[in-house]
XYZ file of N, CA and C in Angstrom:
450
model
N -22.404 0.806 7.828
C -21.196 1.113 7.109
C -21.144 0.390 5.778
N -20.157 0.747 4.982
C -20.000 0.065 3.698
C -18.559 0.127 3.204
N -18.273 -0.788 2.307
C -16.990 -0.840 1.616
C -17.244 -0.243 0.248
N -16.505 0.781 -0.122
C -16.766 1.468 -1.385
C -15.512 1.593 -2.222
N -15.741 1.734 -3.518
C -14.660 2.038 -4.448
C -15.068 3.336 -5.134
N -14.368 4.405 -4.815
C -14.674 5.722 -5.351
C -13.823 5.988 -6.586
N -14.395 6.713 -7.528
C -13.650 7.112 -8.713
C -13.623 8.630 -8.763
N -12.412 9.158 -8.946
C -12.218 10.598 -9.017
C -11.181 10.887 -10.087
N -11.579 11.636 -11.107
C -10.672 11.997 -12.201
C -9.932 10.774 -12.746
N -10.664 9.771 -13.153
C -10.117 8.549 -13.755
C -9.214 7.756 -12.815
N -9.351 7.953 -11.528
C -8.564 7.194 -10.560
C -9.522 6.619 -9.525
N -9.477 5.317 -9.331
C -10.339 4.653 -8.361
C -9.557 4.345 -7.097
N -10.223 4.479 -5.964
C -9.572 4.132 -4.704
C -10.603 3.549 -3.739
N -10.161 2.629 -2.880
C -11.071 2.002 -1.924
C -11.247 2.862 -0.675
N -12.409 2.679 -0.041
C -12.700 3.448 1.165
C -13.684 2.660 2.023
N -13.387 2.528 3.306
C -14.299 1.924 4.274
C -14.949 3.066 5.031
N -16.294 3.084 5.059
C -17.013 4.220 5.629
C -18.161 3.749 6.525
N -18.336 4.437 7.639
C -19.493 4.219 8.511
C -20.130 5.580 8.777
N -21.430 5.702 8.450
C -22.200 6.918 8.717
C -23.139 6.647 9.891
N -23.246 7.573 10.808
C -24.165 7.404 11.932
C -24.475 8.760 12.565
N -25.601 8.820 13.264
C -25.927 10.027 14.030
C -25.393 9.915 15.453
N -24.814 8.771 15.770
C -24.309 8.517 17.113
C -22.792 8.709 17.146
N -22.353 9.788 17.756
C -20.923 10.092 17.821
C -20.154 9.001 18.568
N -20.789 8.393 19.538
C -20.146 7.355 20.345
C -19.683 6.179 19.467
N -20.477 5.819 18.465
C -20.130 4.683 17.590
C -18.851 4.973 16.806
N -18.751 6.146 16.198
C -17.540 6.449 15.422
C -16.317 6.563 16.331
N -16.517 7.085 17.533
C -15.401 7.150 18.482
C -14.938 5.756 18.890
N -15.885 4.836 19.072
C -15.527 3.449 19.393
C -14.738 2.806 18.253
N -15.202 3.014 17.021
C -14.493 2.455 15.861
C -13.079 3.014 15.770
N -12.964 4.316 15.934
C -11.653 4.958 15.864
C -10.731 4.429 16.964
N -11.254 4.293 18.157
C -10.456 3.778 19.279
C -10.093 2.313 19.082
N -11.032 1.535 18.553
C -10.800 0.105 18.364
C -9.722 -0.150 17.311
N -9.894 0.433 16.129
C -8.943 0.205 15.037
C -7.678 1.060 15.182
N -7.809 2.205 15.831
C -6.704 3.149 15.995
C -6.168 3.646 14.646
N -7.059 3.777 13.685
C -6.740 4.254 12.335
C -7.927 5.055 11.805
N -7.757 5.654 10.637
C -8.852 6.353 9.981
C -9.042 7.760 10.505
N -10.198 8.327 10.152
C -10.501 9.681 10.619
C -12.003 9.827 10.814
N -12.356 10.807 11.612
C -13.759 11.101 11.888
C -14.058 12.501 11.367
N -15.154 12.615 10.614
C -15.615 13.923 10.149
C -17.092 14.063 10.516
N -17.593 15.289 10.459
C -18.986 15.558 10.815
C -19.627 16.388 9.715
N -20.827 15.960 9.288
C -21.614 16.745 8.332
C -22.762 17.378 9.102
N -22.890 18.679 8.987
C -23.950 19.371 9.726
C -24.834 20.231 8.833
N -24.427 20.527 7.642
C -25.185 21.430 6.774
C -26.578 20.870 6.481
N -27.552 21.715 6.554
C -28.958 21.437 6.235
C -29.482 20.150 6.883
N -29.005 19.845 8.063
C -29.493 18.662 8.779
C -29.944 19.086 10.180
N -30.963 18.393 10.653
C -31.403 18.664 12.018
C -30.383 18.117 13.005
N -29.878 16.911 12.699
C -28.871 16.288 13.554
C -27.601 16.072 12.739
N -26.459 16.223 13.365
C -25.207 15.991 12.625
C -25.025 14.512 12.279
N -24.334 14.263 11.166
C -23.972 12.907 10.753
C -22.480 12.760 11.001
N -22.119 11.725 11.743
C -20.719 11.439 12.039
C -20.235 10.377 11.063
N -19.054 10.611 10.514
C -18.521 9.716 9.485
C -17.153 9.212 9.916
N -17.044 7.895 9.989
C -15.745 7.263 10.248
C -15.281 6.705 8.914
N -14.074 7.071 8.469
C -13.598 6.586 7.170
C -12.134 6.177 7.237
N -11.823 5.170 6.431
C -10.454 4.676 6.304
C -10.141 4.622 4.818
N -9.060 5.302 4.391
C -8.702 5.314 2.971
C -7.257 4.913 2.709
N -6.407 4.953 3.713
C -4.991 4.635 3.494
C -4.813 3.134 3.310
N -3.949 2.777 2.369
C -3.740 1.383 1.986
C -3.417 0.490 3.184
N -2.413 0.864 3.966
C -2.008 0.039 5.113
C -3.115 -0.068 6.149
N -3.857 1.001 6.336
C -4.955 0.991 7.295
C -6.108 0.125 6.804
N -6.375 0.164 5.499
C -7.428 -0.682 4.943
C -7.086 -2.158 5.104
N -5.807 -2.488 5.022
C -5.379 -3.878 5.236
C -5.761 -4.341 6.646
N -5.647 -3.452 7.631
C -6.034 -3.790 9.008
C -7.533 -4.085 9.091
N -8.336 -3.271 8.406
C -9.786 -3.479 8.399
C -10.108 -4.816 7.735
N -9.458 -5.098 6.608
C -9.663 -6.365 5.898
C -9.313 -7.536 6.805
N -8.160 -7.469 7.452
C -7.742 -8.558 8.345
C -8.758 -8.790 9.455
N -9.296 -7.715 10.007
C -10.294 -7.854 11.066
C -11.526 -8.595 10.552
N -12.035 -8.181 9.377
C -13.254 -8.797 8.860
C -13.009 -10.189 8.271
N -11.776 -10.543 8.007
C -11.482 -11.923 7.628
C -11.557 -12.829 8.856
N -11.124 -12.327 9.990
C -11.176 -13.104 11.238
C -12.587 -13.154 11.811
N -13.347 -12.071 11.619
C -14.706 -11.958 12.160
C -15.661 -11.800 10.977
N -16.150 -12.931 10.471
C -16.958 -12.946 9.247
C -18.207 -12.072 9.371
N -18.451 -11.321 8.332
C -19.636 -10.473 8.268
C -20.878 -11.318 8.003
N -21.967 -10.984 8.645
C -23.244 -11.645 8.384
C -23.987 -10.912 7.266
N -23.778 -9.619 7.219
C -24.419 -8.773 6.208
C -23.305 -8.134 5.381
N -23.550 -7.924 4.103
C -22.599 -7.274 3.189
C -21.319 -8.085 2.977
N -21.405 -9.387 3.122
C -20.230 -10.240 2.939
C -19.727 -10.168 1.495
N -20.646 -10.208 0.522
C -20.242 -10.168 -0.894
C -19.619 -8.813 -1.246
N -20.142 -7.751 -0.661
C -19.559 -6.418 -0.858
C -18.121 -6.403 -0.318
N -17.931 -7.037 0.833
C -16.604 -7.128 1.451
C -15.633 -7.895 0.553
N -16.076 -9.016 -0.012
C -15.212 -9.840 -0.876
C -14.780 -9.039 -2.103
N -15.715 -8.349 -2.751
C -15.373 -7.528 -3.921
C -14.386 -6.429 -3.541
N -14.606 -5.813 -2.396
C -13.726 -4.757 -1.892
C -12.325 -5.312 -1.657
N -12.246 -6.464 -1.024
C -10.957 -7.102 -0.724
C -10.206 -7.438 -2.013
N -10.916 -7.964 -3.011
C -10.292 -8.287 -4.300
C -9.758 -7.023 -4.969
N -10.526 -5.943 -4.925
C -10.073 -4.678 -5.507
C -8.822 -4.186 -4.788
N -8.835 -4.237 -3.457
C -7.698 -3.758 -2.672
C -6.438 -4.552 -2.993
N -6.577 -5.860 -3.216
C -5.417 -6.697 -3.538
C -4.818 -6.359 -4.900
N -5.631 -5.851 -5.824
C -5.142 -5.472 -7.161
C -4.719 -4.010 -7.223
N -5.181 -3.214 -6.286
C -5.021 -1.762 -6.311
C -3.625 -1.349 -5.881
N -3.109 -0.324 -6.518
C -1.821 0.253 -6.142
C -2.041 1.729 -5.867
N -1.807 2.145 -4.631
C -2.009 3.560 -4.323
C -1.076 4.449 -5.128
N -1.527 5.659 -5.439
C -0.682 6.596 -6.186
C 0.560 6.953 -5.386
N 0.387 7.113 -4.098
C 1.510 7.480 -3.243
C 1.793 6.325 -2.297
N 3.009 5.857 -2.323
C 3.407 4.777 -1.434
C 4.523 5.286 -0.537
N 4.322 5.154 0.750
C 5.379 5.559 1.674
C 6.392 4.433 1.738
N 7.643 4.787 1.556
C 8.721 3.803 1.557
C 9.818 4.259 2.502
N 10.612 3.277 2.903
C 11.807 3.627 3.667
C 12.821 4.214 2.688
N 13.857 4.817 3.204
C 14.902 5.392 2.353
C 15.506 4.317 1.456
N 15.773 3.141 2.031
C 16.380 2.044 1.265
C 15.449 1.576 0.146
N 14.152 1.469 0.455
C 13.182 1.055 -0.564
C 13.095 2.089 -1.685
N 13.142 3.359 -1.329
C 13.092 4.426 -2.339
C 14.304 4.365 -3.257
N 15.478 4.142 -2.673
C 16.705 4.049 -3.474
C 16.632 2.861 -4.420
N 16.161 1.712 -3.926
C 16.027 0.519 -4.779
C 15.053 0.771 -5.923
N 13.925 1.424 -5.615
C 12.932 1.716 -6.651
C 13.510 2.654 -7.708
N 14.257 3.665 -7.279
C 14.882 4.593 -8.226
C 15.933 3.888 -9.077
N 16.730 3.014 -8.455
C 17.736 2.257 -9.216
C 17.067 1.364 -10.253
N 15.979 0.726 -9.853
C 15.236 -0.124 -10.790
C 14.678 0.716 -11.942
N 14.140 1.890 -11.610
C 13.573 2.773 -12.632
C 14.639 3.223 -13.624
N 15.814 3.587 -13.123
C 16.912 4.015 -14.003
C 17.347 2.854 -14.889
N 17.444 1.663 -14.308
C 17.810 0.479 -15.092
C 16.811 0.202 -16.203
N 15.533 0.308 -15.875
C 14.490 0.096 -16.884
C 14.585 1.153 -17.980
N 14.876 2.391 -17.594
C 15.014 3.474 -18.559
C 16.155 3.175 -19.524
N 17.285 2.704 -18.981
C 18.445 2.367 -19.816
C 18.133 1.221 -20.771
N 17.213 0.322 -20.350
C 16.825 -0.810 -21.202
C 15.827 -0.405 -22.277
N 15.338 0.834 -22.212
C 14.413 1.319 -23.232
C 12.944 1.124 -22.898
N 12.646 0.783 -21.659
C 11.253 0.603 -21.242
C 10.550 1.965 -21.278
N 9.319 2.028 -21.803
C 8.600 3.304 -21.847
C 8.433 3.911 -20.446
N 8.549 5.216 -20.369
C 8.505 5.930 -19.091
C 7.203 5.642 -18.340
N 6.093 5.616 -19.048
C 4.798 5.354 -18.408
C 4.808 3.994 -17.709
N 5.402 3.010 -18.341
C 5.495 1.666 -17.763
C 6.435 1.658 -16.554
N 7.522 2.409 -16.629
C 8.471 2.504 -15.510
C 7.761 3.058 -14.277
N 7.025 4.142 -14.467
C 6.302 4.775 -13.360
C 5.278 3.803 -12.779
N 4.569 3.108 -13.654
C 3.547 2.162 -13.218
C 4.136 0.999 -12.423
N 5.247 0.450 -12.892
C 5.818 -0.750 -12.265
C 6.668 -0.463 -11.031
N 7.268 0.714 -10.963
C 8.156 1.002 -9.832
C 7.504 1.880 -8.766
N 6.458 2.611 -9.137
C 5.826 3.523 -8.190
C 6.602 4.816 -7.999
N 7.655 5.007 -8.787
C 8.444 6.242 -8.727
C 7.667 7.316 -9.482
N 7.558 8.494 -8.904
C 6.813 9.557 -9.576
C 7.557 10.001 -10.833
N 6.797 10.454 -11.796
C 7.372 10.917 -13.060
C 8.346 12.065 -12.811
N 7.967 12.980 -11.954
C 8.817 14.126 -11.640
C 10.150 13.671 -11.042
N 10.092 12.756 -10.083
C 11.320 12.278 -9.438
C 12.198 11.530 -10.445
N 11.577 10.744 -11.319
C 12.339 10.012 -12.333
C 13.101 10.990 -13.225
N 12.422 12.038 -13.690
C 13.087 13.008 -14.561
C 14.204 13.759 -13.840
N 14.025 14.031 -12.562
C 15.086 14.695 -11.785
C 16.332 13.810 -11.732
N 16.142 12.523 -11.477
C 17.270 11.582 -11.398
C 17.936 11.437 -12.761
N 17.134 11.296 -13.812
C 17.694 11.143 -15.162
C 18.513 12.373 -15.548
N 18.009 13.551 -15.191
C 18.735 14.783 -15.498
C 20.037 14.847 -14.695
N 19.978 14.443 -13.429
C 21.171 14.467 -12.569
C 22.266 13.556 -13.115
N 21.869 12.424 -13.682
C 22.838 11.483 -14.257
C 23.097 11.754 -15.735
N 22.468 12.808 -16.264
C 22.607 13.185 -17.667
C 22.269 12.013 -18.596
N 21.200 11.308 -18.253
C 20.773 10.162 -19.061
C 19.749 10.612 -20.090
N 20.029 10.261 -21.331
C 19.124 10.566 -22.428
C 19.028 9.325 -23.288
N 17.875 9.114 -23.862
C 17.709 7.955 -24.738
C 18.222 8.248 -26.139
N 17.985 9.449 -26.577
C 18.325 9.790 -27.955
C 19.386 10.877 -27.946
N 20.530 10.567 -28.498
C 21.607 11.553 -28.598
C 21.418 12.377 -29.860
N 21.647 13.671 -29.749
C 21.538 14.536 -30.912
C 22.714 14.258 -31.840
N 22.427 14.257 -33.121
C 23.482 14.038 -34.106
C 24.181 15.370 -34.349
N 25.479 15.361 -34.141
C 26.276 16.578 -34.332
C 26.448 16.827 -35.831
N 26.465 18.098 -36.230
C 26.728 18.436 -37.632
C 28.184 18.126 -37.950
N 28.392 17.409 -39.025
C 29.750 17.012 -39.402
C 30.341 17.978 -40.382
């Protein structure tokens, strides 16, 4: 297996992956961690390749915690780099409770009223651009008022 950082359309994301021809191994990993997913590659191969992968932020934290408690003998430096990336990384989509979502939206609206650039608001609050504009429109918030003809 390996710890990887994939880049897709200018967006990087971490991924823990194990490739094997032994289906039993990926099933054990899935049962042990109780996270991730299993896929199978069969095209142009004599034997299928089973792939166990974990990409969700919260699930990757579980994998990190496990390998912090049980030190790797091989690929330790790869693990450290992966862990550092994960600690700095912010997923594009963050699942929040209703209360957390409301707080994030309130913070975003407050930042907007203070004149913070929209790109920075989205980056710092995790509120999607679309959702921010819906809220701003609902509250009829605009930064620049049109000058009426006198």
